Coordinates of C-alpha atoms in Angstrom, one line a residue:
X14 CA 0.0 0.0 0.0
X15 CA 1.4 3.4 -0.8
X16 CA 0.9 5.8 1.8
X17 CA -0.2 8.9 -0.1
X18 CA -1.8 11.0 2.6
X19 CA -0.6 11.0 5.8
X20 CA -2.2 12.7 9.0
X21 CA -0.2 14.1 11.9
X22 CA -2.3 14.8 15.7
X23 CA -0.1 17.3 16.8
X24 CA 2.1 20.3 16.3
X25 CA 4.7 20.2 18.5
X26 CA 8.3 19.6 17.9
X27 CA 7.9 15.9 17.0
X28 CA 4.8 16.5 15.0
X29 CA 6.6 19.3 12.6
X30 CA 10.1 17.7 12.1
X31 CA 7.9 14.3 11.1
X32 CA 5.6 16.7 8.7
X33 CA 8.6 18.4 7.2
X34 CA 10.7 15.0 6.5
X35 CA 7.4 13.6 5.4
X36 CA 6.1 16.5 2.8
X37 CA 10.2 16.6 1.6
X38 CA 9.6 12.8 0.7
X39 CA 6.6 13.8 -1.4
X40 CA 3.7 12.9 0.7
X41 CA 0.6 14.5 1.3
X42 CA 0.8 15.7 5.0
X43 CA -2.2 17.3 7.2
X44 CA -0.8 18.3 10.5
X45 CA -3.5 19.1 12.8
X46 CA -3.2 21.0 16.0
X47 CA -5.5 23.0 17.9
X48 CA -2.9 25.7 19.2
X49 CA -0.3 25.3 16.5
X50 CA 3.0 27.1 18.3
X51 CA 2.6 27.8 21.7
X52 CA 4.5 27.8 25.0
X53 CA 5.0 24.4 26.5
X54 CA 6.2 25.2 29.9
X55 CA 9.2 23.7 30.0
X56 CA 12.8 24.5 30.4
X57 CA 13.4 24.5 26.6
X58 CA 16.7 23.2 26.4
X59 CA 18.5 21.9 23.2
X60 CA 21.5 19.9 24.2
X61 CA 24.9 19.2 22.2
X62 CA 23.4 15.9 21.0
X63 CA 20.3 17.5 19.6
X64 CA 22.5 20.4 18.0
X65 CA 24.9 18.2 16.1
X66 CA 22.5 15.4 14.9
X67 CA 19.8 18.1 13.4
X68 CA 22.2 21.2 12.5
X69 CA 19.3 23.2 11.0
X70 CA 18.6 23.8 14.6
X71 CA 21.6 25.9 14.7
X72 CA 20.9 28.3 12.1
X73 CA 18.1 29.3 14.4
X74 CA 19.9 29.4 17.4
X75 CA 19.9 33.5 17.1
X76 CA 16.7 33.0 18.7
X77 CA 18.3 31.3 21.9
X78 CA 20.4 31.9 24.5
X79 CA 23.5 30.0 25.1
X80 CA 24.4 28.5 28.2
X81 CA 28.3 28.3 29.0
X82 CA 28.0 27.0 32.7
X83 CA 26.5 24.7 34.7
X84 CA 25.6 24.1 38.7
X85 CA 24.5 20.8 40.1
X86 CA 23.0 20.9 44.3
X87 CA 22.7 17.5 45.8
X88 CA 20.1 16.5 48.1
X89 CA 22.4 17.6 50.8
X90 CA 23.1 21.2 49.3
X91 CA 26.9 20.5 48.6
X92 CA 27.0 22.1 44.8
X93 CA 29.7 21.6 41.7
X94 CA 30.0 24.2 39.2
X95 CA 31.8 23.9 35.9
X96 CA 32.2 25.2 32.2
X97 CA 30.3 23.7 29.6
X98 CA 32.7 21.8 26.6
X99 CA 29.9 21.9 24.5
X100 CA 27.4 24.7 25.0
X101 CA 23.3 24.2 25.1
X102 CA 21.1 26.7 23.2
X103 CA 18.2 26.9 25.2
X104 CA 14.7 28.0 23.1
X105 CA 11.4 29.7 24.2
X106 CA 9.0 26.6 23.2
X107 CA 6.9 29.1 21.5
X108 CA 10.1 30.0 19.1
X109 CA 11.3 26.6 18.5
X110 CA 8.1 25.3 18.0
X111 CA 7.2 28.5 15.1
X112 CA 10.6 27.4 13.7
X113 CA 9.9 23.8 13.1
X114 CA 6.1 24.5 11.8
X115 CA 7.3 26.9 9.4
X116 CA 9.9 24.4 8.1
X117 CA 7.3 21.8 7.9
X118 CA 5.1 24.3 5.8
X119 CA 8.0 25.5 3.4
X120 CA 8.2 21.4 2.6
X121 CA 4.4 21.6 1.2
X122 CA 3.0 20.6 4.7
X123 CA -0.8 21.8 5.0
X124 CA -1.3 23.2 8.8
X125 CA -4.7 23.0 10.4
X126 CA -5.8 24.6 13.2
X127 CA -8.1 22.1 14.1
X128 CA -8.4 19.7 17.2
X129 CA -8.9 16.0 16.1
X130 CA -11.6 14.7 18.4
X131 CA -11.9 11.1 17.0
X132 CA -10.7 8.9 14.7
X133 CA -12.1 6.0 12.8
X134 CA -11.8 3.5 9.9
X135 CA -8.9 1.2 9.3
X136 CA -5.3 1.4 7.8
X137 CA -5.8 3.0 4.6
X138 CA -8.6 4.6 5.3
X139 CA -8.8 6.4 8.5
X140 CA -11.2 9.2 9.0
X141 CA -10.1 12.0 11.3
X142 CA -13.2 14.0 13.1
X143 CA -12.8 17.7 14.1
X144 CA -15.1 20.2 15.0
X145 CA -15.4 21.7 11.5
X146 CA -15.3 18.5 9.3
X147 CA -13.7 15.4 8.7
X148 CA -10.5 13.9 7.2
X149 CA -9.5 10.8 5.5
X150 CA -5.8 9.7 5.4
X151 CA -4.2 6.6 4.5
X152 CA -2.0 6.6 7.7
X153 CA -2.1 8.2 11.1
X154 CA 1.0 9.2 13.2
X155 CA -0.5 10.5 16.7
X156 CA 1.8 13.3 18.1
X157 CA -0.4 15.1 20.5
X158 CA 1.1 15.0 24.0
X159 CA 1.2 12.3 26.8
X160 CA -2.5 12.7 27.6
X161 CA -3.9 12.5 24.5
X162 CA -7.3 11.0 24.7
X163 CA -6.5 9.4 21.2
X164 CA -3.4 7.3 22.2
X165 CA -6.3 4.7 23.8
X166 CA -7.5 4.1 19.8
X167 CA -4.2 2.5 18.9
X168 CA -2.6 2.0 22.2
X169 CA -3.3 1.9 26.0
X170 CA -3.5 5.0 27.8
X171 CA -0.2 6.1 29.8
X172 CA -1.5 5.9 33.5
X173 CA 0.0 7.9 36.4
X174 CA 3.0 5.9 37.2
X175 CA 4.2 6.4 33.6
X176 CA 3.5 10.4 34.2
X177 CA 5.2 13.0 35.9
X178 CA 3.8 16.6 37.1
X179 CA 5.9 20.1 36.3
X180 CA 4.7 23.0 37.7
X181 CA 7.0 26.3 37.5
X182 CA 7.4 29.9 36.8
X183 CA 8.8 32.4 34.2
X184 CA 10.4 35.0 36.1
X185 CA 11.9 38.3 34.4
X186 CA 15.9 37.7 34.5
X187 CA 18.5 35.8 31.9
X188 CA 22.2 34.7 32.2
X189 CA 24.7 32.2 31.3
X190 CA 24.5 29.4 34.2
X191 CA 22.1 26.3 33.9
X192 CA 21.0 24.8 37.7
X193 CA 19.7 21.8 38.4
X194 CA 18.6 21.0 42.4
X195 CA 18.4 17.5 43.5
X196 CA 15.6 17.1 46.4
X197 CA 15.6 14.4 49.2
X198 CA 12.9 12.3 48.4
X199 CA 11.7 13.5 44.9
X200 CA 11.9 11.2 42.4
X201 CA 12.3 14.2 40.2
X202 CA 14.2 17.4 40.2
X203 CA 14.5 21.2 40.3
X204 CA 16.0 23.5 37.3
X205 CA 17.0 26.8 36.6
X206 CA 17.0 27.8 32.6
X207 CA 18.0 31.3 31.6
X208 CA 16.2 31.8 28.4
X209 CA 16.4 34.7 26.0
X210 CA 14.5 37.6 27.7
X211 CA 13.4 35.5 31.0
X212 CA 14.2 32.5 33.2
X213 CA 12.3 29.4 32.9
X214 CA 12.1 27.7 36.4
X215 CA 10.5 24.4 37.4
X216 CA 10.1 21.5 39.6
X217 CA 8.8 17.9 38.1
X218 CA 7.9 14.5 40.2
X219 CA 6.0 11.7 39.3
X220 CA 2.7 11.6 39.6
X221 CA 1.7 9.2 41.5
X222 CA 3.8 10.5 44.2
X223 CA 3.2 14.3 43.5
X224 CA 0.3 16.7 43.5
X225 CA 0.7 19.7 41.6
X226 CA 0.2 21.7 44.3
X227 CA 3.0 19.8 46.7
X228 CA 5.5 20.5 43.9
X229 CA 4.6 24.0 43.7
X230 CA 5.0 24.2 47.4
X231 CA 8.0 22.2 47.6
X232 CA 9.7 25.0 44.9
X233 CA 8.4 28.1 46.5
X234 CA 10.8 26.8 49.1
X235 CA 13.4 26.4 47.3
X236 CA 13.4 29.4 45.3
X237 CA 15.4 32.2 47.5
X238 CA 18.4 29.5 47.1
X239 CA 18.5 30.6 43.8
X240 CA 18.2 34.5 45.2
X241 CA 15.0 34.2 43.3
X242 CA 11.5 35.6 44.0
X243 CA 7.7 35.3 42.5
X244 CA 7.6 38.9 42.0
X245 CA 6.3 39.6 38.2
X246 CA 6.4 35.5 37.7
X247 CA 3.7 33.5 35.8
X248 CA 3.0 29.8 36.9
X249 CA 2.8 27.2 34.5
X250 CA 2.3 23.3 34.8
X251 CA 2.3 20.3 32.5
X252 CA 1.8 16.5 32.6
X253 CA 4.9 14.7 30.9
X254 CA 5.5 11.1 30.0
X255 CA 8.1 9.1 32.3
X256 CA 7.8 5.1 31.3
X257 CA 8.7 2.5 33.6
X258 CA 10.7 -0.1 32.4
X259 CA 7.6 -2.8 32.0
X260 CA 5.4 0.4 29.8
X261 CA 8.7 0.5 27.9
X262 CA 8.7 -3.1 27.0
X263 CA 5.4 -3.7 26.2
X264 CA 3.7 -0.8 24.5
X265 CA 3.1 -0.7 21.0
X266 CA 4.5 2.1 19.3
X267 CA 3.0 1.9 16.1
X268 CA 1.0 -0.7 13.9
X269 CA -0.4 -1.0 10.5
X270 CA -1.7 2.7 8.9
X271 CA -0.6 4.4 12.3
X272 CA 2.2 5.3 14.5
X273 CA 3.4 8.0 17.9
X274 CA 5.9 9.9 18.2
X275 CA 7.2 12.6 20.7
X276 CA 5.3 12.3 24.3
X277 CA 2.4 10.5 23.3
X278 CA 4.8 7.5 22.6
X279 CA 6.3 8.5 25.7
X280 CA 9.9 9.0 24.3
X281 CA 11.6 10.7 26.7
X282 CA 15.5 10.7 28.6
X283 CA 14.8 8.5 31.2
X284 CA 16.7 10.3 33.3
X285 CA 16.5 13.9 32.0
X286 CA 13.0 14.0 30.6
X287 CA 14.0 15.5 27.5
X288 CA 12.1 14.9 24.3

């Protein structure tokens, strides 16, 4: 079966490069996505690996701020500071994410601002429902976050040990220095990214463990360590994938006519979290 037309749920960063490769090959590609760019809270980092295996990324990197140092705090507060071999350009999500969808549309990549809401048919002849109309594609690639409700059509559901929580602020304030704080007891961690024109600060735990409002608590607290205060910040929170090793193992990440990508597949660092 020639895939001819293929449908992407999603926008985001793993949804747009897999549009642009996709319309480059000479497909037909519908990307759908409700928000199109937007600001994932997040810290926004693009590390030395990312850089050198998609260089394009590089040629954007005007738009970032580049990070020379870096500060790790154990549990017990004892902290290691060091220079950077290889610097990371660290994005607003809202940027990165433009950049990518405009890369995706210069490849011939049609862009619909439109939320799917349900999906039917079979491979080869799926039928994607929105709020305006609906859609048929030979083959579906489902890129619409970790709590998609349309992961459970293909696959099962990521449930909340396979999740974790990140709640944070952006607070007015930039530099050069990177921080991540290690805290007793959270399976999880605290972060510091300077971005362009603001910083991007955050806490994440797992879900099952964590309320959002425990890990808000827990990094008010933590905050004048970094001689940081909530004046002129804006909270943000998120739900991001973290398999365990048995989800790992046994979910399906794509099938006949259809396949995820980015968080909805769960494809994360393990240790990191970075998509």
């Amino acid at each position: 079966m020639f895939l001819k037309r293929i449908a992407i749920v999603g926008g985001g960063p793993a949804g747009a490069f897999a549009a642009r490769e996709l319309a480059a090959a000479g497909r037909e590609i519908f990307l759908f996505d409700e928000k199109l760019a937007w600001e994932k809270p997040c810290g926004g980092g693009l590390t030395s690996k990312a850089l050198q295996r998609w260089p394009f990324l590089v040629d954007s990197a005007h738009q970032s701020n580049w990070i020379t140092h870096c500060q790790l705090v154990s549990p017990s507060g004892r902290k290691v500071a060091f220079q950077l071999d290889r610097q990371i350009a660290i994005f607003s999500r809202f940027t990165l994410n433009g950049f990518l969808l405009e890369r995706a549309q210069a490849a011939g990549a049609r862009l619909l601002r439109q939320r799917v809401v349900e999906i039917e048919g079979k491979p080869g002849d799926w039928n994607l429902k929105t709020r305006v109309g609906s859609f048929q594609a030979d083959f579906v690639v489902l890129a619409a976050g970790a709590r998609s409700c349309l992961r459970a059509k293909f696959s099962s559901s990521l449930t909340p040990e396979n999740l974790m929580v990140a709640v944070g602020y952006y607070i007015p304030g930039t530099g050069k220095l990177v921080q991540i704080r290690f805290v007793p007891g959270l399976h999880g961690y605290l972060w510091v990214f300077p971005r362009l024109n603001h910083l991007s600060v955050g806490i994440c735990g797992r879900m099952q463990s964590m309320s959002t409002t425990v890990l808000r608590q827990m990094l008010d607290r933590y905050l004048p360590e970094f001689g940081l205060t909530m004046k002129s910040a804006t909270l943000y929170a998120h739900i991001l994938p973290s398999l365990v090793p048995e989800a790992l193992e046994k979910t399906a990440y794509g099938g006949r006519g259809w396949a995820m990508l980015g968080d909805t597949a769960g494809f994360v660092d393990s240790i990191t979290g970075e998509g």
